[in-house]
CSV table of C-alpha atoms in Angstrom, one decimal:
chain,number,residue,atom,x,y,z
A,1,UNK,CA,17.8,16.1,20.0
A,2,UNK,CA,17.4,19.0,17.5
A,3,UNK,CA,14.2,21.0,17.6
A,4,UNK,CA,14.2,24.4,15.9
A,5,UNK,CA,11.0,26.3,15.6
A,6,UNK,CA,10.4,29.0,13.0
A,7,UNK,CA,10.5,29.3,9.2
A,8,UNK,CA,12.0,31.3,6.4
A,9,UNK,CA,14.5,34.0,6.9
A,10,UNK,CA,14.5,34.0,10.8
A,11,UNK,CA,15.4,30.3,10.7
A,12,UNK,CA,18.1,30.8,8.1
A,13,UNK,CA,19.5,33.7,10.0
A,14,UNK,CA,19.7,31.5,13.1
A,15,UNK,CA,21.6,28.8,11.2
A,16,UNK,CA,24.0,31.3,9.7
A,17,UNK,CA,24.8,32.8,13.1
A,18,UNK,CA,25.8,29.3,14.3
A,19,UNK,CA,27.0,27.9,11.0
A,20,UNK,CA,30.2,26.2,12.4
A,21,UNK,CA,28.3,24.4,15.2
A,22,UNK,CA,25.5,23.2,13.0
A,23,UNK,CA,27.8,22.1,10.2
A,24,UNK,CA,29.8,20.0,12.7
A,25,UNK,CA,26.6,18.6,14.2
A,26,UNK,CA,25.3,17.7,10.7
A,27,UNK,CA,28.5,16.1,9.5
A,28,UNK,CA,29.4,14.2,12.7
A,29,UNK,CA,26.0,13.0,13.9
A,30,UNK,CA,23.9,12.3,10.8
A,31,UNK,CA,23.8,10.1,7.6
A,32,UNK,CA,22.1,11.1,4.4
A,33,UNK,CA,19.2,9.2,2.9
A,34,UNK,CA,21.2,8.0,-0.2
A,35,UNK,CA,23.9,6.5,2.1
A,36,UNK,CA,21.6,4.6,4.5
A,37,UNK,CA,18.3,3.7,2.8
A,38,UNK,CA,18.1,0.2,1.3
A,39,UNK,CA,16.5,-0.2,-2.2
A,40,UNK,CA,13.6,-2.2,-0.7
A,41,UNK,CA,12.9,0.6,1.7
A,42,UNK,CA,13.0,3.2,-1.0
A,43,UNK,CA,10.5,1.2,-3.0
A,44,UNK,CA,8.2,0.8,-0.1
A,45,UNK,CA,8.2,4.5,0.8
A,46,UNK,CA,8.6,6.0,-2.7
A,47,UNK,CA,5.1,7.0,-3.7
A,48,UNK,CA,3.5,7.0,-0.2
A,49,UNK,CA,5.6,9.1,2.2
A,50,UNK,CA,6.5,12.7,1.8
A,51,UNK,CA,6.7,16.3,3.0
A,52,UNK,CA,4.1,19.1,3.1
A,53,UNK,CA,5.2,22.4,1.7
A,54,UNK,CA,3.5,25.8,1.7
A,55,UNK,CA,4.4,29.0,-0.2
A,56,UNK,CA,5.3,32.1,1.9
A,57,UNK,CA,7.4,35.2,1.3
A,58,UNK,CA,8.2,34.2,-2.2
A,59,UNK,CA,9.6,30.8,-1.4
A,60,UNK,CA,8.4,27.2,-0.9
A,61,UNK,CA,8.8,26.1,2.7
A,62,UNK,CA,8.7,22.6,4.2
A,63,UNK,CA,6.1,22.5,6.9
A,64,UNK,CA,5.4,19.0,8.2
A,65,UNK,CA,5.4,15.4,7.0
A,66,UNK,CA,2.6,13.2,5.8
A,67,UNK,CA,1.8,9.8,4.3
A,68,UNK,CA,-0.8,8.3,2.0
A,69,UNK,CA,-3.4,5.9,3.4
A,70,UNK,CA,-5.4,5.6,0.2
A,71,UNK,CA,-4.8,6.7,-3.4
A,72,UNK,CA,-6.0,10.3,-2.8
A,73,UNK,CA,-5.9,10.6,1.0
A,74,UNK,CA,-3.0,11.5,3.3
A,75,UNK,CA,-2.7,11.5,7.1
A,76,UNK,CA,-0.7,14.0,9.1
A,77,UNK,CA,-0.7,15.6,12.6
A,78,UNK,CA,-3.6,18.0,13.0
A,79,UNK,CA,-1.3,20.6,14.5
A,80,UNK,CA,0.5,20.8,11.2
A,81,UNK,CA,-2.3,22.4,9.3
A,82,UNK,CA,-1.6,26.2,9.1
A,83,UNK,CA,-4.7,27.4,7.3
A,84,UNK,CA,-2.7,28.0,4.1
A,85,UNK,CA,-2.5,26.1,0.8
A,86,UNK,CA,-0.3,23.0,1.1
A,87,UNK,CA,1.3,20.6,-1.4
A,88,UNK,CA,2.5,17.1,-0.8
A,89,UNK,CA,5.8,16.1,-2.3
A,90,UNK,CA,6.5,12.3,-2.3
A,91,UNK,CA,9.9,10.8,-1.4
A,92,UNK,CA,10.3,9.0,-4.7
A,93,UNK,CA,9.3,12.1,-6.8
A,94,UNK,CA,10.7,15.1,-4.9
A,95,UNK,CA,10.0,17.6,-7.7
A,96,UNK,CA,6.3,16.7,-8.0
A,97,UNK,CA,3.7,18.8,-6.2
A,98,UNK,CA,0.4,17.2,-5.3
A,99,UNK,CA,-2.2,19.8,-4.1
A,100,UNK,CA,-3.8,19.2,-0.7
A,101,UNK,CA,-7.5,19.9,-1.3
A,102,UNK,CA,-9.5,19.7,1.9
A,103,UNK,CA,-9.8,18.0,5.3
A,104,UNK,CA,-11.8,14.8,5.1
A,105,UNK,CA,-11.7,13.6,8.7
A,106,UNK,CA,-10.3,14.6,12.1
A,107,UNK,CA,-11.4,14.0,15.7
A,108,UNK,CA,-13.2,16.6,17.8
A,109,UNK,CA,-10.7,17.3,20.7
A,110,UNK,CA,-11.7,15.6,23.9
A,111,UNK,CA,-9.5,17.8,26.2
A,112,UNK,CA,-5.9,17.8,27.2
A,113,UNK,CA,-6.0,14.4,28.7
A,114,UNK,CA,-6.2,12.9,25.2
A,115,UNK,CA,-4.6,15.6,23.2
A,116,UNK,CA,-1.9,13.4,21.7
A,117,UNK,CA,-4.4,10.9,20.5
A,118,UNK,CA,-6.5,13.6,19.0
A,119,UNK,CA,-3.7,15.2,17.0
A,120,UNK,CA,-4.4,13.7,13.6
A,121,UNK,CA,-6.2,14.5,10.4
A,122,UNK,CA,-6.9,13.0,7.0
A,123,UNK,CA,-6.8,15.2,3.9
A,124,UNK,CA,-7.8,14.7,0.3
A,125,UNK,CA,-5.1,15.3,-2.3
A,126,UNK,CA,-5.5,15.9,-6.0
A,127,UNK,CA,-5.6,13.0,-8.4
A,128,UNK,CA,-2.2,11.8,-9.3
A,129,UNK,CA,-0.7,9.2,-11.6
A,130,UNK,CA,1.6,7.9,-8.9
A,131,UNK,CA,0.4,4.4,-8.0
A,132,UNK,CA,-0.6,3.9,-4.3
A,133,UNK,CA,1.4,0.8,-3.5
A,134,UNK,CA,0.6,0.0,0.1
A,135,UNK,CA,-1.7,-2.9,0.9
A,136,UNK,CA,-4.0,-3.1,4.0
A,137,UNK,CA,-1.6,-5.5,5.8
A,138,UNK,CA,1.1,-2.7,5.8
A,139,UNK,CA,-0.8,-0.9,8.7
A,140,UNK,CA,0.1,-2.7,11.9
A,141,UNK,CA,-1.9,-2.7,15.0
A,142,UNK,CA,0.4,-5.0,17.1
A,143,UNK,CA,3.8,-3.4,17.1
A,144,UNK,CA,5.8,-4.5,20.2
A,145,UNK,CA,8.3,-2.6,22.5
A,146,UNK,CA,11.9,-2.8,21.2
A,147,UNK,CA,10.7,-3.0,17.6
A,148,UNK,CA,13.1,-1.3,15.3
A,149,UNK,CA,11.6,1.8,13.8
A,150,UNK,CA,12.5,4.6,11.4
A,151,UNK,CA,11.0,8.1,10.9
A,152,UNK,CA,11.6,9.9,7.6
A,153,UNK,CA,11.8,13.7,7.5
A,154,UNK,CA,14.3,16.5,6.7
A,155,UNK,CA,16.7,18.6,8.6
A,156,UNK,CA,15.9,22.3,8.4
A,157,UNK,CA,19.6,23.1,8.5
A,158,UNK,CA,20.4,20.9,5.6
A,159,UNK,CA,17.4,22.2,3.6
A,160,UNK,CA,18.0,25.9,4.1
A,161,UNK,CA,21.9,25.9,4.2
A,162,UNK,CA,23.2,22.8,2.3
A,163,UNK,CA,20.4,22.7,-0.3
A,164,UNK,CA,19.9,26.5,-0.2
A,165,UNK,CA,16.1,26.2,0.2
A,166,UNK,CA,15.6,24.4,-3.1
A,167,UNK,CA,12.3,22.5,-2.8
A,168,UNK,CA,13.2,20.2,-5.6
A,169,UNK,CA,16.2,18.9,-3.6
A,170,UNK,CA,14.4,18.5,-0.3
A,171,UNK,CA,15.1,14.7,-0.4
A,172,UNK,CA,18.8,15.5,-0.1
A,173,UNK,CA,18.1,17.2,3.2
A,174,UNK,CA,16.8,14.0,4.8
A,175,UNK,CA,18.9,13.0,7.8
A,176,UNK,CA,19.2,9.9,9.9
A,177,UNK,CA,21.0,9.5,13.2
A,178,UNK,CA,24.3,7.6,13.2
A,179,UNK,CA,23.5,6.4,16.7
A,180,UNK,CA,21.2,3.5,17.1
A,181,UNK,CA,18.2,5.0,18.8
A,182,UNK,CA,15.7,3.7,16.2
A,183,UNK,CA,13.5,1.5,18.3
A,184,UNK,CA,10.4,1.7,20.4
A,185,UNK,CA,10.9,1.8,24.1
A,186,UNK,CA,8.6,0.0,26.6
A,187,UNK,CA,6.4,2.4,28.6
A,188,UNK,CA,7.9,1.2,31.9
A,189,UNK,CA,11.4,2.2,30.6
A,190,UNK,CA,10.3,5.7,29.8
A,191,UNK,CA,9.4,6.3,33.4
A,192,UNK,CA,8.0,9.8,33.1
A,193,UNK,CA,4.7,11.4,33.6
A,194,UNK,CA,1.9,9.6,31.8
A,195,UNK,CA,-1.8,9.6,31.8
A,196,UNK,CA,-3.5,7.5,34.5
A,197,UNK,CA,-5.6,5.9,31.8
A,198,UNK,CA,-3.8,2.7,30.7
A,199,UNK,CA,-6.0,2.6,27.5
A,200,UNK,CA,-4.6,6.0,26.4
A,201,UNK,CA,-1.0,5.1,27.3
A,202,UNK,CA,-1.2,1.9,25.3
A,203,UNK,CA,-1.5,4.0,22.2
A,204,UNK,CA,1.7,6.1,22.9
A,205,UNK,CA,4.9,5.2,21.1
A,206,UNK,CA,8.3,6.4,22.4
A,207,UNK,CA,11.6,6.5,20.6
A,208,UNK,CA,15.0,8.3,20.8
A,209,UNK,CA,15.4,9.2,17.1
A,210,UNK,CA,16.7,12.8,16.8
A,211,UNK,CA,13.8,15.1,15.9
A,212,UNK,CA,13.3,18.0,13.5
A,213,UNK,CA,10.4,20.3,13.5
A,214,UNK,CA,9.3,19.1,10.0
A,215,UNK,CA,9.0,15.6,11.3
A,216,UNK,CA,5.6,16.1,12.8
A,217,UNK,CA,3.0,14.0,11.1
A,218,UNK,CA,5.6,11.5,9.7
A,219,UNK,CA,4.9,7.8,9.4
A,220,UNK,CA,6.7,5.7,11.9
A,221,UNK,CA,7.9,2.7,9.9
A,222,UNK,CA,8.7,-0.5,11.8
A,223,UNK,CA,10.9,-3.4,10.5
A,224,UNK,CA,9.9,-6.9,11.3
A,225,UNK,CA,12.7,-9.5,10.8
A,226,UNK,CA,11.2,-13.0,10.8
A,227,UNK,CA,13.3,-16.0,11.7
A,228,UNK,CA,14.8,-18.0,8.9
A,229,UNK,CA,15.2,-16.8,5.4
A,230,UNK,CA,12.0,-14.9,5.1
A,231,UNK,CA,12.5,-11.2,4.0
A,232,UNK,CA,12.0,-8.4,6.4
A,233,UNK,CA,8.5,-6.8,6.6
A,234,UNK,CA,8.1,-3.0,6.5
A,235,UNK,CA,5.0,-1.8,8.4
A,236,UNK,CA,3.5,1.5,9.3
A,237,UNK,CA,3.3,1.5,13.1
A,238,UNK,CA,2.1,5.0,13.9
A,239,UNK,CA,2.6,8.7,13.5
A,240,UNK,CA,5.3,11.0,15.0
A,241,UNK,CA,4.0,14.0,16.9
A,242,UNK,CA,6.6,15.9,18.9
A,243,UNK,CA,9.8,16.0,20.9
A,244,UNK,CA,8.6,14.5,24.2
A,245,UNK,CA,9.6,17.5,26.3
A,246,UNK,CA,7.4,19.9,24.3
A,247,UNK,CA,3.9,20.5,25.6
A,248,UNK,CA,2.0,23.4,24.1
A,249,UNK,CA,-1.4,23.0,25.8
A,250,UNK,CA,-0.9,21.4,29.2
A,251,UNK,CA,-0.8,17.8,30.1
A,252,UNK,CA,-1.3,15.3,27.3
A,253,UNK,CA,-2.1,11.6,27.1
A,254,UNK,CA,1.6,10.7,26.4
A,255,UNK,CA,3.0,13.1,29.0
A,256,UNK,CA,6.2,15.0,29.3
A,257,UNK,CA,9.1,12.7,28.2
A,258,UNK,CA,12.5,14.5,28.4
A,259,UNK,CA,14.9,12.3,26.4
A,260,UNK,CA,12.2,10.6,24.4
A,261,UNK,CA,10.0,11.5,21.4
A,262,UNK,CA,6.3,11.0,21.3
A,263,UNK,CA,4.3,9.3,18.6
A,264,UNK,CA,1.0,7.4,18.6
A,265,UNK,CA,-0.4,4.3,17.1
A,266,UNK,CA,-2.7,5.1,14.2
A,267,UNK,CA,-6.1,6.2,15.2
A,268,UNK,CA,-8.9,3.6,14.6
A,269,UNK,CA,-10.4,6.0,12.0
A,270,UNK,CA,-7.2,6.1,10.0
A,271,UNK,CA,-6.8,2.3,10.2
A,272,UNK,CA,-10.4,1.9,9.0
A,273,UNK,CA,-9.6,4.0,5.9
A,274,UNK,CA,-6.2,2.4,5.3
A,275,UNK,CA,-7.5,-1.1,5.6
A,276,UNK,CA,-10.7,-0.5,3.5
A,277,UNK,CA,-13.0,-0.9,6.5
A,278,UNK,CA,-14.3,2.6,6.7
A,279,UNK,CA,-18.0,3.0,6.7
């Protein structure tokens, strides 16, 4: 798994110092979005999934990922919010910047035991003419282990080196593993430290998709393939948070998972907004 922390020039200097190794890794292990994404998936994600950017040191830098849950609301990981002005760039319109205005809802932290489940926030974005195309039934609460999943974000190496830090071409820096690790793993198969509270663990999602730092806050999209001739369904199963080995503030509800990534099912508050049931 790839997890590089930092931004701007220090990150670019790191990549340049190891250019040969990163280039081989990028070419041998990853596919580009244009090569792998089906037209139906592009349409599903186009207006609703994207990347958060902020402006620093004279350049626009990708920071985290996010997804819409209503026409003017996005959800992302709470740890992604740096206290600076952000813009949301949607996948289908990579050159468009939609201003992130303010926090609308987040949870008051309940301590380290539930820190993963508390790592979310909902933000208002500026009005946009991009239609919001998801319906309430897109947001799934019953995803099963072994369900095929995809997480959409960008490689810092591809962004800073291949695309030379051009924010309008961020979509061309999206990368997908050539190895089939894109599924959810049963908790019993993960076999690492977990919270003793089964209610908390039931909301954790584990996968082996290669991670990038900018992936935090990304939607975890699940594919359901019904029997017969019915078309596949694309659902939003949860939110990616971290490489499973990374713990910044002690034990968390989803534990330390070397070899796995940690995501969570969408918080009830997010589901209430996305399904139109918010009070």
